[in-house]
Coordinates of C-alpha atoms in Angstrom, one line a residue:
M237 CA 0.0 0.0 0.0
N238 CA 1.6 3.3 -1.1
D239 CA 2.3 5.8 1.7
T240 CA 1.7 8.7 -0.7
V241 CA -1.8 10.1 -1.2
T242 CA -2.7 12.5 -4.0
L243 CA -5.8 14.6 -3.1
E244 CA -8.1 17.1 -4.8
I245 CA -9.3 19.6 -2.3
N246 CA -12.4 21.6 -2.5
V247 CA -11.6 24.5 -0.2
I248 CA -15.2 25.7 0.0
D249 CA -16.6 22.4 1.1
S250 CA -13.9 22.1 3.7
F251 CA -14.9 25.1 5.8
E252 CA -17.6 23.1 7.7
E253 CA -15.2 20.3 8.8
F254 CA -12.4 22.9 9.4
S255 CA -14.6 24.8 12.0
H256 CA -15.2 21.8 14.3
C257 CA -12.9 21.2 17.3
F258 CA -12.9 17.4 17.6
T259 CA -9.2 16.7 16.9
G260 CA -7.6 17.9 20.1
E261 CA -6.4 21.1 18.6
C262 CA -9.0 23.7 17.7
R263 CA -8.5 25.3 14.3
V264 CA -11.2 28.0 14.8
A265 CA -8.6 30.1 16.5
V266 CA -6.8 30.4 13.2
L267 CA -9.6 32.1 11.5
P268 CA -8.6 35.6 12.6
I269 CA -5.1 34.9 11.2
L270 CA -6.7 33.9 7.9
Y271 CA -8.5 37.2 7.9
K272 CA -5.3 39.0 8.6
I273 CA -3.5 37.3 5.7
S274 CA -6.5 38.1 3.4
Q275 CA -6.3 41.8 4.5
V276 CA -2.6 42.0 3.8
L277 CA -3.1 40.5 0.3
V278 CA -6.1 42.8 -0.4
D279 CA -4.5 46.0 0.8
S280 CA -1.1 45.7 -0.8
A281 CA -1.4 42.7 -3.2
D282 CA 2.1 42.0 -1.9
F283 CA 3.0 38.4 -1.8
T284 CA 6.2 39.0 0.1
A285 CA 4.3 40.9 2.9
S286 CA 2.1 37.9 3.5
I287 CA 5.0 35.4 3.8
P288 CA 6.0 36.2 7.5
V289 CA 2.4 35.9 8.6
I290 CA 1.9 32.6 6.7
L291 CA 5.1 31.0 8.0
D292 CA 4.4 32.2 11.6
T293 CA 0.9 30.7 11.4
M294 CA 2.4 27.3 10.3
Q295 CA 5.2 27.3 12.9
N296 CA 3.5 28.8 16.0
H297 CA -0.2 28.1 15.6
L298 CA -0.2 24.8 13.6
K299 CA 2.9 23.6 15.4
M300 CA 4.7 22.5 12.2
Q301 CA 8.3 21.3 12.4
R302 CA 9.2 22.7 9.0
G303 CA 7.4 24.8 6.4
I304 CA 8.4 25.8 2.9
I305 CA 7.0 28.0 0.1
T306 CA 8.4 27.2 -3.3
L307 CA 8.0 29.0 -6.6
Y308 CA 8.0 27.5 -10.1
D309 CA 10.0 29.2 -12.8
R310 CA 8.4 27.7 -15.9
H311 CA 10.9 29.4 -18.2
V312 CA 13.7 27.2 -17.0
D313 CA 11.4 24.4 -15.7
T314 CA 12.7 24.6 -12.1
I315 CA 11.1 24.7 -8.7
F316 CA 13.1 26.4 -5.8
I317 CA 12.5 27.2 -2.1
H318 CA 11.5 30.9 -1.9
D319 CA 11.1 31.0 1.9
S320 CA 10.9 28.6 4.8
F321 CA 11.4 27.8 8.5
G322 CA 13.1 24.8 10.0
L323 CA 15.8 24.9 7.3
S324 CA 19.2 26.6 7.4
E325 CA 20.2 28.9 4.6
E326 CA 22.5 26.2 3.2
E327 CA 19.7 23.6 3.3
K328 CA 17.3 26.0 1.7
T329 CA 19.8 26.6 -1.1
R330 CA 19.9 22.9 -1.9
G331 CA 16.1 22.7 -2.3
I332 CA 15.9 22.8 -6.1
Y333 CA 13.6 20.4 -8.0
A334 CA 12.6 19.6 -11.5
V335 CA 8.9 19.1 -12.4
G336 CA 7.9 15.6 -11.4
E337 CA 10.9 15.2 -9.1
G338 CA 10.2 14.3 -5.5
V339 CA 7.0 15.1 -3.6
T340 CA 7.2 18.9 -4.4
G341 CA 7.9 18.2 -8.1
K342 CA 4.9 15.9 -8.4
V343 CA 2.6 18.5 -6.8
V344 CA 3.7 21.0 -9.5
E345 CA 3.3 18.4 -12.2
K346 CA -0.1 17.2 -11.2
G347 CA -1.6 20.4 -9.7
K348 CA -2.9 18.4 -6.8
A349 CA -2.0 18.1 -3.1
I350 CA 0.1 15.2 -1.9
V351 CA 0.3 13.7 1.6
A352 CA 3.3 11.6 2.5
K353 CA 2.1 10.0 5.8
R354 CA 5.6 9.1 6.8
L355 CA 8.1 11.2 4.9
I356 CA 11.4 9.5 5.8
Q357 CA 10.1 6.2 4.4
N358 CA 8.4 7.6 1.3
P359 CA 9.9 6.5 -2.0
D360 CA 9.5 10.0 -3.4
F361 CA 11.4 11.5 -0.6
L362 CA 14.8 12.8 -1.9
N363 CA 16.2 14.6 1.1
R364 CA 17.5 17.1 -1.4
T365 CA 18.0 19.7 1.3
Q366 CA 20.1 17.2 3.4
A367 CA 18.1 18.4 6.5
Y368 CA 17.4 14.8 7.6
P369 CA 19.9 12.3 9.0
K370 CA 20.6 9.2 6.9
K371 CA 19.1 6.8 9.5
G372 CA 16.3 9.0 10.8
R373 CA 13.4 7.5 12.8
S374 CA 11.1 10.5 12.3
K375 CA 7.4 9.7 12.2
A376 CA 6.6 13.1 10.7
A377 CA 4.2 13.4 7.8
F378 CA 4.7 15.9 5.0
F379 CA 2.1 17.4 2.8
S380 CA 2.3 19.9 -0.1
V381 CA -0.5 21.9 -1.8
P382 CA -0.2 23.7 -5.1
I383 CA -0.5 27.4 -5.5
I384 CA -2.8 27.6 -8.6
R385 CA -4.0 30.6 -10.6
G386 CA -6.3 29.6 -13.4
Q387 CA -4.7 26.5 -14.9
K388 CA -1.2 27.4 -14.0
V389 CA 0.7 26.0 -11.0
L390 CA 2.9 28.9 -9.6
G391 CA 4.4 27.0 -6.7
T392 CA 3.7 25.1 -3.5
I393 CA 3.2 25.3 0.2
G394 CA 4.7 22.4 2.1
A395 CA 4.5 21.4 5.8
E396 CA 5.9 18.8 8.0
R397 CA 4.6 17.6 11.4
V398 CA 3.9 14.5 13.4
Y399 CA 0.2 13.7 13.4
I400 CA -1.6 11.2 15.7
N401 CA -5.1 12.2 14.6
P402 CA -5.6 11.8 10.8
H403 CA -8.6 14.3 11.0
L404 CA -6.2 17.0 12.2
L405 CA -3.8 16.3 9.3
R406 CA -6.8 16.7 6.9
Q407 CA -7.8 19.9 8.5
D408 CA -4.3 21.4 8.2
L409 CA -4.1 20.2 4.6
Q410 CA -7.4 22.1 3.9
L411 CA -6.2 25.1 5.8
L412 CA -3.0 25.4 3.7
A413 CA -5.1 24.8 0.6
M414 CA -7.2 27.9 1.6
I415 CA -4.1 30.0 2.1
A416 CA -2.6 28.8 -1.2
A417 CA -5.9 29.8 -3.0
M418 CA -5.9 33.2 -1.2
M419 CA -2.3 34.1 -2.1
A420 CA -2.3 32.8 -5.7
P421 CA -3.2 36.2 -7.4
A422 CA -0.5 37.9 -5.4
V423 CA 2.0 35.2 -6.3
E424 CA 1.1 35.5 -10.0
L425 CA 1.6 39.3 -9.8
Y426 CA 4.9 38.9 -8.0
M427 CA 6.2 36.5 -10.7
L428 CA 5.1 38.9 -13.5
E429 CA 6.7 41.9 -11.9
N430 CA 9.8 40.2 -10.6
I431 CA 10.4 37.6 -13.2
E432 CA 14.0 38.6 -13.8
K433 CA 14.7 38.9 -10.1
V434 CA 13.1 35.4 -9.6
R435 CA 15.1 33.9 -12.4
L436 CA 18.4 35.4 -11.0
E437 CA 17.5 34.3 -7.5
N438 CA 16.8 30.8 -8.9
E439 CA 20.0 30.8 -11.0
N440 CA 22.0 31.9 -8.0
R441 CA 20.6 29.1 -5.8
R442 CA 21.1 26.6 -8.6
L443 CA 24.8 27.6 -9.1
K444 CA 25.5 27.5 -5.4
N445 CA 23.8 24.1 -5.2
T446 CA 25.8 22.9 -8.2
L447 CA 29.1 24.0 -6.7
K448 CA 28.3 22.3 -3.5
E449 CA 26.9 19.1 -5.0
R450 CA 28.8 18.7 -8.2
F451 CA 32.4 19.0 -7.3
K452 CA 33.9 15.6 -6.9
P453 CA 37.4 14.8 -8.2
S454 CA 37.2 12.2 -10.9
N455 CA 40.1 10.1 -9.5
I456 CA 38.4 9.6 -6.0
I457 CA 35.6 7.2 -5.3
G458 CA 33.1 7.6 -2.5
C459 CA 30.2 10.0 -1.5
S460 CA 30.1 9.6 2.3
K461 CA 29.8 12.7 4.4
P462 CA 33.5 12.7 5.5
M463 CA 34.6 12.5 1.8
Q464 CA 32.1 15.3 0.8
D465 CA 33.9 17.5 3.3
I466 CA 37.3 16.6 1.8
Y467 CA 35.9 17.4 -1.7
Q468 CA 34.9 20.8 -0.5
L469 CA 38.4 21.4 0.9
I470 CA 40.0 20.3 -2.3
H471 CA 37.7 22.6 -4.3
K472 CA 38.6 25.6 -2.1
V473 CA 42.4 25.1 -1.8
A474 CA 43.0 24.0 -5.4
A475 CA 42.3 27.5 -6.7
T476 CA 45.1 28.9 -4.5
K477 CA 48.9 28.3 -4.4
A478 CA 48.8 27.6 -0.6
T479 CA 51.1 24.9 0.8
V480 CA 49.0 21.9 1.7
L481 CA 49.7 19.3 4.4
I482 CA 47.8 16.0 3.9
L483 CA 47.5 13.9 7.0
G484 CA 46.0 10.4 7.5
E485 CA 46.7 6.8 8.0
S486 CA 48.6 4.7 5.5
G487 CA 46.5 3.7 2.6
V488 CA 43.7 6.3 2.8
G489 CA 44.6 7.9 -0.6
K490 CA 46.7 10.9 0.3
E491 CA 48.4 10.8 -3.1
L492 CA 45.0 10.8 -4.9
V493 CA 44.0 13.9 -2.9
A494 CA 47.3 15.6 -3.9
T495 CA 46.7 14.7 -7.5
A496 CA 43.1 16.1 -7.4
I497 CA 44.4 19.4 -5.9
H498 CA 47.0 19.7 -8.7
Y499 CA 44.7 18.9 -11.6
N500 CA 42.0 21.2 -10.4
S501 CA 44.4 24.1 -9.9
P502 CA 45.5 26.9 -12.3
S503 CA 48.8 25.0 -12.6
A504 CA 47.1 21.9 -13.9
D505 CA 49.0 22.1 -17.3
G506 CA 52.3 22.2 -15.4
P507 CA 54.3 19.1 -14.1
F508 CA 53.1 17.1 -11.1
I509 CA 56.2 15.6 -9.6
K510 CA 55.9 12.9 -6.9
A511 CA 58.8 12.5 -4.4
N512 CA 58.6 9.6 -1.9
C513 CA 60.8 10.9 0.9
A514 CA 60.9 7.5 2.6
A515 CA 62.5 5.9 -0.4
F516 CA 65.6 8.2 -0.4
P517 CA 68.8 6.9 1.1
E518 CA 69.9 9.6 3.6
S519 CA 73.1 10.3 1.7
L520 CA 71.2 10.9 -1.6
A521 CA 68.0 12.7 -0.4
E522 CA 69.4 16.2 -0.9
S523 CA 70.6 15.3 -4.4
E524 CA 67.3 13.7 -5.3
L525 CA 65.3 16.8 -4.2
F526 CA 67.5 19.6 -5.2
G527 CA 69.8 18.1 -7.9
H528 CA 73.6 18.1 -8.2
E529 CA 76.3 19.6 -10.5
K530 CA 78.6 17.4 -12.5
G531 CA 81.5 16.2 -10.3
A532 CA 79.8 17.2 -7.0
F533 CA 80.6 13.8 -5.6
T534 CA 81.9 10.4 -6.7
G535 CA 79.6 9.1 -9.3
A536 CA 78.1 12.5 -10.3
I537 CA 79.1 12.2 -13.9
A538 CA 76.6 14.7 -15.2
T539 CA 74.4 17.6 -14.0
H540 CA 71.2 16.3 -12.5
K541 CA 68.0 18.2 -12.1
G542 CA 66.3 17.4 -8.8
F543 CA 62.5 17.0 -8.1
F544 CA 62.0 20.6 -7.2
E545 CA 63.6 21.8 -10.5
Q546 CA 61.5 19.3 -12.5
A547 CA 58.4 20.6 -10.8
D548 CA 59.0 24.3 -11.8
G549 CA 55.7 25.8 -13.0
G550 CA 53.6 23.0 -11.4
T551 CA 53.3 21.0 -8.1
I552 CA 55.7 18.9 -6.1
F553 CA 54.2 16.2 -3.9
L554 CA 56.4 15.3 -0.9
D555 CA 55.1 12.0 0.3
E556 CA 56.1 10.8 3.7
V557 CA 57.8 14.1 4.5
G558 CA 58.2 13.1 8.1
E559 CA 61.0 10.7 7.0
L560 CA 63.4 13.4 6.0
S561 CA 66.6 13.9 8.1
L562 CA 67.0 17.2 10.0
S563 CA 69.7 18.4 7.6
V564 CA 67.4 17.9 4.5
Q565 CA 64.6 19.5 6.5
T566 CA 66.8 22.7 6.9
K567 CA 67.2 22.9 3.1
L568 CA 63.5 22.3 2.5
L569 CA 62.7 25.1 4.9
R570 CA 64.8 27.5 2.9
V571 CA 63.0 26.5 -0.3
L572 CA 59.7 27.2 1.4
Q573 CA 60.9 30.6 2.6
E574 CA 62.8 31.8 -0.5
R575 CA 61.4 29.7 -3.4
S576 CA 65.0 29.1 -4.4
F577 CA 67.8 26.6 -3.8
Q578 CA 71.3 25.5 -4.9
R579 CA 72.1 22.1 -6.4
V580 CA 74.6 20.0 -4.5
G581 CA 78.0 21.2 -5.5
G582 CA 76.6 24.4 -7.1
N583 CA 76.9 28.0 -6.0
R584 CA 74.2 29.5 -8.2
P585 CA 70.7 30.0 -6.7
I586 CA 67.9 28.6 -8.8
K587 CA 64.5 30.3 -8.6
I588 CA 61.4 28.2 -8.9
D589 CA 57.6 28.6 -9.1
V590 CA 56.3 25.5 -7.4
R591 CA 53.2 24.6 -5.4
I592 CA 54.2 22.3 -2.5
I593 CA 51.9 19.5 -1.2
A594 CA 53.3 17.4 1.6
A595 CA 51.8 14.2 3.2
T596 CA 52.6 12.0 6.1
N597 CA 51.0 9.3 8.2
R598 CA 53.1 10.4 11.2
D599 CA 52.2 12.8 14.0
L600 CA 54.4 15.8 13.1
A601 CA 53.4 17.8 16.1
K602 CA 54.7 15.0 18.4
M603 CA 57.9 14.7 16.3
V604 CA 58.4 18.4 16.9
E605 CA 58.1 17.9 20.6
E606 CA 60.6 15.0 20.4
G607 CA 63.0 17.1 18.3
S608 CA 63.0 14.9 15.2
F609 CA 61.1 17.4 13.1
R610 CA 61.9 21.1 12.8
E611 CA 59.2 23.3 14.4
D612 CA 59.7 26.1 11.9
L613 CA 59.3 23.7 9.0
Y614 CA 56.2 22.2 10.5
Y615 CA 54.5 25.6 10.6
R616 CA 55.6 26.3 7.1
L617 CA 54.0 23.1 5.8
N618 CA 51.0 23.3 8.0
V619 CA 49.4 26.2 6.1
F620 CA 46.3 24.2 5.0
P621 CA 46.1 20.9 6.8
M622 CA 43.7 18.2 5.5
M623 CA 42.9 15.1 7.5
I624 CA 41.8 12.2 5.2
P625 CA 39.3 10.0 7.0
P626 CA 40.1 6.3 7.5
L627 CA 38.0 3.8 5.5
R628 CA 36.3 2.5 8.7
D629 CA 34.7 6.0 9.1
R630 CA 33.4 6.2 5.5
G631 CA 30.3 4.0 5.8
S632 CA 28.9 2.7 2.6
D633 CA 31.9 3.9 0.6
V634 CA 33.3 0.4 1.5
I635 CA 30.6 -1.1 -0.8
T636 CA 31.1 1.5 -3.5
L637 CA 34.9 1.0 -3.6
A638 CA 34.6 -2.8 -3.4
D639 CA 32.2 -2.8 -6.4
H640 CA 34.6 -0.6 -8.3
F641 CA 37.6 -2.8 -7.6
V642 CA 35.6 -5.9 -8.6
K643 CA 34.9 -4.3 -11.9
V644 CA 38.5 -3.3 -12.5
F645 CA 40.1 -6.6 -11.5
A646 CA 37.5 -8.8 -13.2
E647 CA 38.2 -6.9 -16.4
E648 CA 41.9 -7.2 -15.8
N649 CA 41.7 -11.0 -15.2
G650 CA 39.2 -11.7 -18.0
K651 CA 36.5 -12.8 -15.5
N652 CA 32.7 -12.2 -15.6
I653 CA 32.1 -11.2 -12.0
N654 CA 29.3 -8.8 -11.4
R655 CA 28.4 -8.8 -7.7
I656 CA 29.4 -9.4 -4.1
S657 CA 27.3 -11.8 -2.1
T658 CA 25.5 -10.6 1.0
P659 CA 27.6 -12.5 3.5
A660 CA 30.8 -11.1 1.8
L661 CA 29.3 -7.6 1.9
N662 CA 28.6 -8.0 5.6
M663 CA 32.2 -9.1 6.3
L664 CA 33.6 -6.2 4.3
M665 CA 31.3 -3.7 6.2
G666 CA 32.1 -5.2 9.6
Y667 CA 35.9 -5.2 9.2
H668 CA 38.0 -2.4 10.7
W669 CA 40.4 -1.9 7.7
P670 CA 43.7 -1.0 9.3
G671 CA 45.2 -0.8 5.8
N672 CA 42.3 1.4 4.5
V673 CA 41.6 1.6 0.8
R674 CA 44.9 0.0 -0.2
E675 CA 44.1 -3.0 1.9
L676 CA 40.5 -3.2 0.5
E677 CA 42.0 -3.1 -3.1
N678 CA 44.3 -6.0 -2.3
V679 CA 41.5 -8.0 -0.7
I680 CA 39.3 -7.6 -3.7
E681 CA 42.0 -8.4 -6.2
R682 CA 42.7 -11.6 -4.3
A683 CA 39.0 -12.5 -4.1
V684 CA 38.5 -11.9 -7.9
I685 CA 41.4 -14.3 -8.6
L686 CA 39.9 -17.0 -6.3
A687 CA 36.3 -16.5 -7.4
D688 CA 34.8 -19.5 -9.4
D689 CA 31.5 -18.0 -10.5
K690 CA 29.9 -14.6 -11.1
A691 CA 30.0 -13.5 -7.5
I692 CA 32.5 -12.8 -4.7
H693 CA 31.6 -15.0 -1.8
S694 CA 32.7 -14.9 1.9
Y695 CA 35.0 -17.8 1.4
D696 CA 36.9 -15.9 -1.3
L697 CA 37.9 -13.3 1.3
P698 CA 41.2 -13.6 3.3
P699 CA 41.3 -15.2 6.8
S700 CA 41.7 -11.8 8.5
L701 CA 38.1 -11.0 7.5
Q702 CA 36.8 -14.4 8.6
T703 CA 35.7 -13.2 12.1
E704 CA 33.1 -14.9 14.2
E705 CA 29.8 -13.1 13.8
K706 CA 27.4 -12.6 16.6
E707 CA 24.3 -14.6 15.9
I708 CA 20.8 -13.4 17.0
G709 CA 18.5 -16.0 18.4
V710 CA 21.0 -18.5 19.9
D711 CA 19.5 -20.5 22.6
Q712 CA 21.2 -21.6 25.9
V713 CA 22.7 -24.7 24.4
G714 CA 24.2 -22.8 21.5
Q715 CA 21.7 -23.9 18.9
I716 CA 20.5 -21.2 16.4
T717 CA 16.7 -20.9 16.7
L718 CA 14.3 -21.2 13.8
E719 CA 13.3 -17.6 14.1
A720 CA 17.0 -16.5 13.8
R721 CA 17.4 -18.6 10.7
I722 CA 14.3 -17.1 9.1
Q723 CA 15.4 -13.6 9.9
A724 CA 18.9 -14.2 8.5
I725 CA 17.4 -15.6 5.2
E726 CA 14.9 -12.7 5.0
T727 CA 17.6 -10.1 5.6
K728 CA 19.8 -11.8 2.9
M729 CA 17.0 -11.8 0.3
I730 CA 16.1 -8.2 1.0
I731 CA 19.7 -7.0 0.6
E732 CA 20.2 -9.1 -2.6
A733 CA 17.0 -7.6 -4.1
L734 CA 18.0 -4.1 -3.2
K735 CA 21.5 -4.5 -4.6
K736 CA 20.2 -6.1 -7.8
H737 CA 17.8 -3.2 -8.4
N738 CA 20.1 -0.4 -7.4
G739 CA 18.2 0.4 -4.2
H740 CA 14.8 1.0 -6.0
M741 CA 12.3 -0.3 -3.4
G742 CA 9.4 -0.7 -5.9
D743 CA 11.4 -3.2 -8.1
A744 CA 12.9 -5.0 -5.1
A745 CA 9.4 -5.4 -3.5
K746 CA 8.0 -6.8 -6.8
E747 CA 10.8 -9.3 -7.0
L748 CA 10.2 -10.4 -3.4
G749 CA 6.4 -10.6 -3.9
L750 CA 5.8 -7.8 -1.3
T751 CA 4.1 -4.5 -1.4
R752 CA 6.4 -1.4 -1.1
R753 CA 4.9 -0.8 2.4
M754 CA 5.6 -4.4 3.5
L755 CA 9.1 -4.2 2.3
S756 CA 9.6 -0.8 4.1
V757 CA 8.4 -2.4 7.4
R758 CA 10.9 -5.3 7.1
M759 CA 13.7 -2.9 6.1
E760 CA 13.1 -0.8 9.2
K761 CA 13.0 -4.0 11.4
Y762 CA 16.5 -5.0 10.1
D763 CA 17.9 -1.5 9.9
I764 CA 18.4 -1.6 6.2
S765 CA 18.5 1.6 4.1
Y766 CA 17.8 1.5 0.4
K767 CA 20.3 4.5 0.0
T768 CA 23.2 2.1 0.8
F769 CA 22.6 0.3 -2.5
R770 CA 22.1 3.4 -4.8
S771 CA 24.9 4.0 -7.3
K772 CA 26.7 7.3 -6.7

């Protein structure tokens, strides 16, 4: 049974029901406010003057948790939030919809009110504003009514609240429908007189939203919240020439972040030189970084350009910078201060234009305290620090990355493997990944090599992941109960169906022989979210 109800509302016939006080909250008290709204609209025909009164009525008199007023710019076929309460400015900026998209888009498309009796579980709920937590337990309903003038839908009024009494929900729906009908002429006039302003406002919101949502480096996989924060930092720092210090555990992808910064910077056409400081023998580190003149030492048979000179006009990435000796740190400090250096055995300063990105998995602040890392160099490098999150803190990115590696290694090994079984997924999600993305990549490569059919199974994974799982429903003599086995099978079938259908609950429910509502109830029982299985 679908949780979304589309309704045609006759605002005139609703007055009689609206005036009764049989729902625990009397709506007759709102009638003077309706009169006030009508007077504002009649006296000034000013849509914007009525908005504060309308939103205040929704928030303080109808006890709504959130309220939104959207406008529909038909010239660019876009719906955007014009005003609201319960949303931050950033969340409001994200609220942009196409006609037919989400609950709001469907109201504009059909010109009829829609009630989502439990918003968080509704298949049309997009969470475009990102105002809701991923695993919310909210029982709030959401309903939206169209603002119609003639045959044209001009926008919507939406409201969110927890309702125990369905009659009260219907009364509030009717009340907002009345308000929408009253304000429609003023909205039409506002759109006609301010069409360019509305369009610019809409475009500004769209561009801001696009900048926030679109930017994702092409070389990095994952859309978890911690990684979204990293993408924003990359986007901001890439446009500058600031020195960046990338911190994080081994295997989190620090080099990928450095690469993304370089190739999204104004110096993207310049060289990107990678220097692994841990790989330099101490006696040759200075020569590798800064070069040497012919004859500078035994074996120096020709002039050699070091990594800094090779990176001129671009970016140098100093990986594992914490491994440099104190003497080399001193020379590196001089380069950071003066943007010039001398080759080993040379006496001529060489000027360079280089962006420096350093990375380490060590605690440089602690090394400064211990005296193994120069304090002044630390502060020179630590201009724009970025802490890359470990894989264990990235949630469903584990599944996204695993699927990517399966595709890569299956193609590389000439195998037709297209999925990861549910037990294997559970093991991947339950593991703590001390080696992070690099370890996951190695695990999947091994599993692809071992796999004998079209799927990666739990027995294809290495022993380090073969941990004992806590079983539900184990009785006192250690036997797994029938109920536990049924639940385990049910969970597996639901996850397999959602994964197969890319998280689309309607298709998954059909395959399982359930209604969407029945599937939703089971998913809530087992704490399964369809969003985990959506392609990013």
